[in-house]
Coordinates of C-alpha atoms in Angstrom, one line a residue:
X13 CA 15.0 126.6 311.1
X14 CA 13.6 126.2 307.6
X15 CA 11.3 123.5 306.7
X16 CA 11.8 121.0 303.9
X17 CA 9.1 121.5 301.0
X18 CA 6.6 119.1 301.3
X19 CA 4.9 117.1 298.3
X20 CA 2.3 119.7 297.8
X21 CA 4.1 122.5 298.0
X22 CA 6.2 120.8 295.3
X23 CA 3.5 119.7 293.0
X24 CA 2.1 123.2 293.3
X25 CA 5.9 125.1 292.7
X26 CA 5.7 122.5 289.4
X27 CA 1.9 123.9 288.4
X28 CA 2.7 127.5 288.5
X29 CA 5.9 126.8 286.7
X30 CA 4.1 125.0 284.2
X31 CA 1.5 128.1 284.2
X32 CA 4.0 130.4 284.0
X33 CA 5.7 128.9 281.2
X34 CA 2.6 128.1 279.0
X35 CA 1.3 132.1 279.4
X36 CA 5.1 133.1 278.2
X37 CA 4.5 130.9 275.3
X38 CA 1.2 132.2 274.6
X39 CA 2.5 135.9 275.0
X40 CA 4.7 135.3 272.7
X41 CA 2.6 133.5 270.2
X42 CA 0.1 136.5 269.7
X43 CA 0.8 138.0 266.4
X44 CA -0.1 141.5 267.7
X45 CA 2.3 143.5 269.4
X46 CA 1.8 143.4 273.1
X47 CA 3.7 145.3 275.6
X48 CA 3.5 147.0 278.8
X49 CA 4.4 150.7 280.1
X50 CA 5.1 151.5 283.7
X51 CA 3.7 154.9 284.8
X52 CA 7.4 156.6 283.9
X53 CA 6.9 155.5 280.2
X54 CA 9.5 152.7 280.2
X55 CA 8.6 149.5 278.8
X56 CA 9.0 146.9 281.2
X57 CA 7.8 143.5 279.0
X58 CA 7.3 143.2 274.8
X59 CA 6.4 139.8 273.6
X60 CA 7.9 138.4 270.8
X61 CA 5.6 139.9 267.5
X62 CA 6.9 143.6 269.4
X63 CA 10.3 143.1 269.6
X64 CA 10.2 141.2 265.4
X65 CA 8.6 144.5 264.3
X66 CA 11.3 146.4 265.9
X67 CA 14.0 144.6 264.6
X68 CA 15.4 143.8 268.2
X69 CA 15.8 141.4 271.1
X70 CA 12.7 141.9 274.0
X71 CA 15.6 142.8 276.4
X72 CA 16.7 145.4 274.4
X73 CA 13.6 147.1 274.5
X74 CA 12.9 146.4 277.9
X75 CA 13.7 149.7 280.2
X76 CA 13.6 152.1 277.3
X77 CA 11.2 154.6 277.0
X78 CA 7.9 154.0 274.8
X79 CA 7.7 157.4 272.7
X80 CA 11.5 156.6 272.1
X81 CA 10.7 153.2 270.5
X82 CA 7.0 153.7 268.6
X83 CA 7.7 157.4 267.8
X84 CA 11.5 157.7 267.6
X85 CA 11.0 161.4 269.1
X86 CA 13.0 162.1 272.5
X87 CA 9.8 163.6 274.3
X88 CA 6.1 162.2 274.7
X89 CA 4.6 163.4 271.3
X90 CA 1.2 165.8 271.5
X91 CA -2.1 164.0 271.9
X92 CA 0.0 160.9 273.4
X93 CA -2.6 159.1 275.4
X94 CA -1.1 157.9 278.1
X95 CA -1.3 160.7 280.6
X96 CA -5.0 160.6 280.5
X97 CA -4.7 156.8 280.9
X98 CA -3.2 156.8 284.1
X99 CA -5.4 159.6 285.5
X100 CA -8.7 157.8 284.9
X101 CA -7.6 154.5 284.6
X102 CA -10.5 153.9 281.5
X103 CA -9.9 151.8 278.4
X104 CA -9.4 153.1 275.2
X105 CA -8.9 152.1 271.4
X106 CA -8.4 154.2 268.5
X107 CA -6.5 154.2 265.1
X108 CA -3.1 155.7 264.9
X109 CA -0.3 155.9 262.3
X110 CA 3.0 155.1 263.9
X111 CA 5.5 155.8 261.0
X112 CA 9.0 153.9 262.8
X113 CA 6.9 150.2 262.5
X114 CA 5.6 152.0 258.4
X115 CA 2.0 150.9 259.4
X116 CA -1.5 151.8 260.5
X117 CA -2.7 150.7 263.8
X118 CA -5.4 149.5 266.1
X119 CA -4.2 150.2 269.4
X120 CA -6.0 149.2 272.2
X121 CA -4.5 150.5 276.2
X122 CA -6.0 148.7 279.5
X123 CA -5.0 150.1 282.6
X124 CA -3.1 147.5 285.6
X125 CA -4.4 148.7 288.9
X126 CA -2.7 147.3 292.3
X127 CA -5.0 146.4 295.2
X128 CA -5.6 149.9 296.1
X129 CA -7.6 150.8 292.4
X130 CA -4.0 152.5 291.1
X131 CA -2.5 152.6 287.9
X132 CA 0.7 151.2 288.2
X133 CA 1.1 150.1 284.3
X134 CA -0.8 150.2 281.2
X135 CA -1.4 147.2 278.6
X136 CA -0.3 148.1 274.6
X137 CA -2.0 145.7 272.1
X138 CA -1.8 147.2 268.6
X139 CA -3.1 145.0 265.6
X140 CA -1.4 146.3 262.4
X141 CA -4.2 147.3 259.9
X142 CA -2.3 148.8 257.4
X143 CA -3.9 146.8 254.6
X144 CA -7.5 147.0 255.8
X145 CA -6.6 151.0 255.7
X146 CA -5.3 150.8 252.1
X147 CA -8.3 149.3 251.4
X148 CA -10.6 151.6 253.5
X149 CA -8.7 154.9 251.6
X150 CA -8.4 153.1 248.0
X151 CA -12.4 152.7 248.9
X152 CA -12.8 155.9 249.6
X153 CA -10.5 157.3 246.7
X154 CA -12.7 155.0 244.2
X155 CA -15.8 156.3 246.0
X156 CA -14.5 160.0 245.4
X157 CA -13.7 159.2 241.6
X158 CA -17.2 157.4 241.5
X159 CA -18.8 160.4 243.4
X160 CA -17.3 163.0 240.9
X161 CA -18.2 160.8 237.6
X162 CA -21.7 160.8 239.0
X163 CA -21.8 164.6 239.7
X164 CA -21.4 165.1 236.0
X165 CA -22.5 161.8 234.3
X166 CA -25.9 163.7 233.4
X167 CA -24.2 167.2 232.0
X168 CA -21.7 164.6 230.0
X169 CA -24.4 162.9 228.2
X170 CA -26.5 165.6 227.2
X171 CA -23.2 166.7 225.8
X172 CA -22.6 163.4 223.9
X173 CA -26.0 163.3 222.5
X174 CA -25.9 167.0 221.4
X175 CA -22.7 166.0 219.7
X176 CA -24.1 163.1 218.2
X177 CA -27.4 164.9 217.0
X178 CA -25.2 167.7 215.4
X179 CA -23.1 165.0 213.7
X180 CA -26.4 163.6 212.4
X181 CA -27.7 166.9 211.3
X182 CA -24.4 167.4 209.5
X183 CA -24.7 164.1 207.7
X184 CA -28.4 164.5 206.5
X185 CA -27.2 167.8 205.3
X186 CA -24.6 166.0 203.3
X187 CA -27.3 163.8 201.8
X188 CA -29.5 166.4 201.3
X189 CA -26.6 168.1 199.4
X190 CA -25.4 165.2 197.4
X191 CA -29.4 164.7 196.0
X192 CA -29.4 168.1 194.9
X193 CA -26.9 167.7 192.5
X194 CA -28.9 164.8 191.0
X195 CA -32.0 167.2 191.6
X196 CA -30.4 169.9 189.8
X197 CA -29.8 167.7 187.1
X198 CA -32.8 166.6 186.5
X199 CA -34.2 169.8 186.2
X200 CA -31.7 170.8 183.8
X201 CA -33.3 168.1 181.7
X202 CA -36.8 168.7 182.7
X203 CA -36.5 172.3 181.6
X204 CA -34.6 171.7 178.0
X205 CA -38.2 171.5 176.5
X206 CA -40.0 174.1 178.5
X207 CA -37.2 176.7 177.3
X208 CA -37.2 175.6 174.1
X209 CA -41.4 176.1 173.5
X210 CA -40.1 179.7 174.9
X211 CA -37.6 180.2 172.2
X212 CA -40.1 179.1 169.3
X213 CA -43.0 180.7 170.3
X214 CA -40.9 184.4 170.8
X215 CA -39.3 183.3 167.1
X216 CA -42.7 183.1 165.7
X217 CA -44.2 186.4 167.2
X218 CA -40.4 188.2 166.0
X219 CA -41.4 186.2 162.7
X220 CA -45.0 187.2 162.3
X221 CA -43.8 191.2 163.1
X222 CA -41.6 191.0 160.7
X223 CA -44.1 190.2 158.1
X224 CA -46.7 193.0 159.7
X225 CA -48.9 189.4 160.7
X226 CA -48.9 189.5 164.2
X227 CA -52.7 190.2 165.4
X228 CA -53.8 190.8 168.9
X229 CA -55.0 187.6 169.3
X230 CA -52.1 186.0 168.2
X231 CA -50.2 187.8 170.6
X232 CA -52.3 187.4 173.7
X233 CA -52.0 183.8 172.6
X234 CA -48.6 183.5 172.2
X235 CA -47.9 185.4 176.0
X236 CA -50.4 183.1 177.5
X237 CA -48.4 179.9 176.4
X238 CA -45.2 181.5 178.1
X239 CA -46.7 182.2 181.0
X240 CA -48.1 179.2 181.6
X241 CA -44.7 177.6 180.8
X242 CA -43.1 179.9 183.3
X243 CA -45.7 179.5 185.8
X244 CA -44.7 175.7 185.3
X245 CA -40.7 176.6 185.8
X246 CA -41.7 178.3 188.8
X247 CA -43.2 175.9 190.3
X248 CA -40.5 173.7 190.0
X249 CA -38.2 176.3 191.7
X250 CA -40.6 176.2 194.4
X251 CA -40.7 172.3 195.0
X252 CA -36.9 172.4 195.0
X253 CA -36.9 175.2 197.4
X254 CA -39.6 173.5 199.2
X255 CA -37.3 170.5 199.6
X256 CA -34.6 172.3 200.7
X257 CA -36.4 174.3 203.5
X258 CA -35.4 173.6 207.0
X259 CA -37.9 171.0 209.0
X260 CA -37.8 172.1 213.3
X261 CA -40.9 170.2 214.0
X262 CA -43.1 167.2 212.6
X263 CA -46.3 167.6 210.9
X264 CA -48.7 164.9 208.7
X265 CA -48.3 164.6 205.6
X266 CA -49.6 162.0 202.7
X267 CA -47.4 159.1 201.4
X268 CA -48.2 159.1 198.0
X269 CA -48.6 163.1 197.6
X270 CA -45.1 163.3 198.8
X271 CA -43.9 160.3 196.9
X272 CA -45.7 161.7 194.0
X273 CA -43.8 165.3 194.4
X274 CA -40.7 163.0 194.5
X275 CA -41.1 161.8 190.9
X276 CA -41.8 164.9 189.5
X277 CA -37.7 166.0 190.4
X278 CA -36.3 162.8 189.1
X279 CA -39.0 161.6 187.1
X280 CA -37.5 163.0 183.8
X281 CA -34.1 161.7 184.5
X282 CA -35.4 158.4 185.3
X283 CA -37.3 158.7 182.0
X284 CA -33.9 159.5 179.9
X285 CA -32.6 156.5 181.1
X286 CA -35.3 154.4 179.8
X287 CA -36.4 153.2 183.6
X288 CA -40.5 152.7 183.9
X289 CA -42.0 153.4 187.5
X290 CA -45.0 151.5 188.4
X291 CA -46.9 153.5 191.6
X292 CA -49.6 152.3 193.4
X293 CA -51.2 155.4 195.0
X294 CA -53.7 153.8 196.9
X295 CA -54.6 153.7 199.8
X296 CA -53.8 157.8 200.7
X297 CA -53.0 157.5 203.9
X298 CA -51.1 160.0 206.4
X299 CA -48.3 159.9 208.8
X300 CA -46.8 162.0 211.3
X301 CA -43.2 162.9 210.6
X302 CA -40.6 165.1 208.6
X303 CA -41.7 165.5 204.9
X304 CA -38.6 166.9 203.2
X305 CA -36.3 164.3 205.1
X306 CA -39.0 161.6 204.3
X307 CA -38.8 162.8 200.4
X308 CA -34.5 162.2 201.2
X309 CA -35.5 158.6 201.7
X310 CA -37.2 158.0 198.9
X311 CA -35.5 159.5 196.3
X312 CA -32.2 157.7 197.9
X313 CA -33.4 154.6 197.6
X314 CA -34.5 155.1 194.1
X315 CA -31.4 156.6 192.7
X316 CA -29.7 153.4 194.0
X317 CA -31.7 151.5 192.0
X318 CA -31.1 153.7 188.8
X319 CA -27.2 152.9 190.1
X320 CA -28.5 149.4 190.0
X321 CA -29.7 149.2 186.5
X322 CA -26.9 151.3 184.9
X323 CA -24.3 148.9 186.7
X324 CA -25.7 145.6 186.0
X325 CA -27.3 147.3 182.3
X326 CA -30.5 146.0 182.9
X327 CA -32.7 145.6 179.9
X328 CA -36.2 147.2 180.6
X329 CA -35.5 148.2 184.0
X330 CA -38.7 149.1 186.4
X331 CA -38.8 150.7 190.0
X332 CA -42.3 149.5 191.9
X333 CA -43.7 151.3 194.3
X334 CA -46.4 150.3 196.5
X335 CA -47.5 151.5 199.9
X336 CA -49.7 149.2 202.1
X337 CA -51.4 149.9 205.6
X338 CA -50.5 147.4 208.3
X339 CA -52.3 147.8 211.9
X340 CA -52.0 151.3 211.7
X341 CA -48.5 151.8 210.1
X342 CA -48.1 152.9 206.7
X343 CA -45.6 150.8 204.3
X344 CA -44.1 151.8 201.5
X345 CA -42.2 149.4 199.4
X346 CA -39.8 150.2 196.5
X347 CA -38.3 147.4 194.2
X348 CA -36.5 147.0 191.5
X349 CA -35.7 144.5 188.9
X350 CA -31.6 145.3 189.2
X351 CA -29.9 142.0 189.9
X352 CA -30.3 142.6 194.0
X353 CA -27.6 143.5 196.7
X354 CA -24.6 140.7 196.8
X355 CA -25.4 138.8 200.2
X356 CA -22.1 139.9 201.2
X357 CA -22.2 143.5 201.6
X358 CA -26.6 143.4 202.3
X359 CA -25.6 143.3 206.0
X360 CA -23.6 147.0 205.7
X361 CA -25.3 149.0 203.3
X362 CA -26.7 150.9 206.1
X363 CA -23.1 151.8 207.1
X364 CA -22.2 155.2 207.2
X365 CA -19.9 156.1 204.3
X366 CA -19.9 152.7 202.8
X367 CA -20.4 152.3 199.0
X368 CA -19.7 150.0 196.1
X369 CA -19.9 152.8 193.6
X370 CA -17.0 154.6 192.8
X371 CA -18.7 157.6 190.8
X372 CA -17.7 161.0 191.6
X373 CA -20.5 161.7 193.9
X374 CA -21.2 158.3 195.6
X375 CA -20.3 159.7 199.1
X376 CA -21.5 156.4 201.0
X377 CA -24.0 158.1 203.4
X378 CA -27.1 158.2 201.2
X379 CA -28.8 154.6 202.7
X380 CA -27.1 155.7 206.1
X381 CA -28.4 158.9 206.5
X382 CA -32.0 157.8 205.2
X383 CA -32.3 155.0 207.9
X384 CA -30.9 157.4 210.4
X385 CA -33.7 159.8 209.4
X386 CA -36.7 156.8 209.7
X387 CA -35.7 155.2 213.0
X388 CA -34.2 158.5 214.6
X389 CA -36.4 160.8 213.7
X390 CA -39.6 159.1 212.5
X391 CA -39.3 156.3 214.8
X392 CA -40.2 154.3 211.8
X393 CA -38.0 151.3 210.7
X394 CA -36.3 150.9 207.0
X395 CA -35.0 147.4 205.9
X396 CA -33.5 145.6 202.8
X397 CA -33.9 142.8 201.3
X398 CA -33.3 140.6 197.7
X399 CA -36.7 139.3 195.8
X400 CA -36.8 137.3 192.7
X401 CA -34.5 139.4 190.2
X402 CA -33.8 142.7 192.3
X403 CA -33.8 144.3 195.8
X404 CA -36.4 145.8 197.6
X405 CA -36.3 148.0 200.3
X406 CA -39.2 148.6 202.8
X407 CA -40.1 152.0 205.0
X408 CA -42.3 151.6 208.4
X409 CA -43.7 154.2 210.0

């Protein structure tokens, strides 16, 4: 005859209820998905996060077989796990992609064992990573990109700066090319005279022969002068050719020989236009550097002043030139008494292709190109500046 339940037996009926009730709750209240897989493959409990992701009731997932519901395949796929699981009964966790819940996950299977040490049922809890993956690849993606930038981040700038030094080479060659036309000029003017001493003195030998007057001496004479006015011509050929002449490696050189070859191509223009230069050769000194590009510089900055003058008709115009030594740098200084640079446009004149003049040949890259040449080349610097009535511009090297 069956006993009644005493109080204890009540109270404890109440505590495992209780139990019972708070460990559904918590099942349920896991966000990972939790369920368990008897040793046929059928899922025997989900909690409630499983069952959400599937889009189902628990029950309806309850008695159906795992691979069906994770894999949607009708067989256990390759590589599944689980058989291994219940042979040796040993944790595992690793990373699998299950594409019917559309997301990476964590999966971690712990064997249930019955008194005897048997697998009777296997634990699924599977933490969705699927973000911390797109992270992890977009990482790895950026990481390639970064990897491959690297790998030819050094062949890409010796590219860029070969590019750049050829686009510099091309512009001091358009510089170089836009003084020879004012060279060329000059010379024009600087040999009017020359020729024309030719053409008298070969009138008054054809003179003198004519009239049975032409002695020896007279003759010797008169070839001597022509060949000493030739020799003069060719020497000028020789300084322009010298100008012209490629440079492929540095040498020293003195300032004021070099500033004093400068004058000699434009001197007689300068002259025709009724501009006085004021040189101060002293002291000599020497510098290491580019001669021919340095002689560029120079003659740039004073056929912008001759600009100057003609633009602002400056009465009794004067370029100075002085060079000065300064803890072992050499400076030369050339102003001019031309009215200065407006404020406004002082800060680009050093702008490639920017000009005020709107001559024929003012192609904007003369003051570029010749403080490309001393900071580039001659590591030098080369600034402007207004003084008193006119600018002045000032080379460092």
């Amino acid at each position: 005859m069956p006993t009644a339940p005493t109080e204890f037996s009540l109270d404890k009926q109440k505590k495992i209820l209780r139990a019972t009730n708070e460990w559904e709750q918590t099942f349920d209240a896991v966000s990972d998905l939790i369920f368990i897989v008897d040793t046929d493959l059928n899922i025997v409990r989900v909690n409630r996060a499983t069952s959400d992701r599937c889009g189902c009731t628990p029950q309806e997932l309850v008695g159906r077989k795992c691979f069906e519901v994770m894999h949607g395949s009708a067989a256990t796929p390759d590589g599944c796990p689980y058989g291994v699981q219940f042979e040796n009964g040993i944790k595992q966790t690793f990373e699998s992609q299950i594409d019917s819940l559309d997301g990476y996950f964590e999966v971690t299977i712990s064997p249930l064992k019955n008194e005897k040490g048997k697998v009777v049922a296997n634990v699924h809890v599977a933490r969705d990573i699927t973000e911390k993956k797109r992270r992890e690849e977009l990482l790895a993606e950026q990481q390639k990109q970064l990897e491959e930038i690297n790998s030819t981040l050094e062949t890409r700038i010796e590219s860029t700066l070969a590019e750049l030094r050829r686009k510099d080479e091309i512009i001091i060659q358009q510089g170089r090319l836009s003084a020879m036309s004012e060279m060329i000029s000059s010379i024009a003017h600087q040999w009017r005279q020359p020729l024309n001493n030719i053409g008298l003195i070969i009138q008054s030998m054809q003179i003198a022969f004519i009239q049975n007057d032409l002695s020896a001496d007279e003759m010797n004479s008169a070839v001597n002068n022509t060949m000493n006015i030739l020799q003069q011509i060719s020497k000028t050929i020789d300084e322009f050719r010298y100008f012209f002449s490629s440079e492929k490696e540095a040498s020293v050189f003195f300032v004021d020989k070099l500033i004093t070859r400068s004058l000699t191509f434009i001197g007689p223009s300068l002259k025709n236009s009724d501009i006085r230069i004021e040189f101060d050769q002293q002291p000599a000194l020497q510098i290491m550097g580019y001669p021919n590009e340095y002689m560029q510089v120079i003659l740039n900055i004073i056929l912008n002043a001759r600009d100057a003058f003609l633009e602002h008709q400056t009465q009794n115009p004067i370029i100075r030139i002085a060079i000065t030594e300064d803890d072992g740098h050499s400076s030369v200084i050339i102003s001019d008494n031309g009215g200065g640079i407006c404020e406004d446009i002082l800060p680009k004149i050093f702008d490639p292709y920017f000009t005020t003049r709107h001559r024929k040949n003012a192609s904007g890259i003369g003051l570029y190109m010749a403080k490309m040449i001393i900071e580039k080349k001659m590591h030098g610097s080369l600034t402007a500046c207004n003084r008193e009535c006119g600018a002045e511009f000032r080379i460092v090297v």
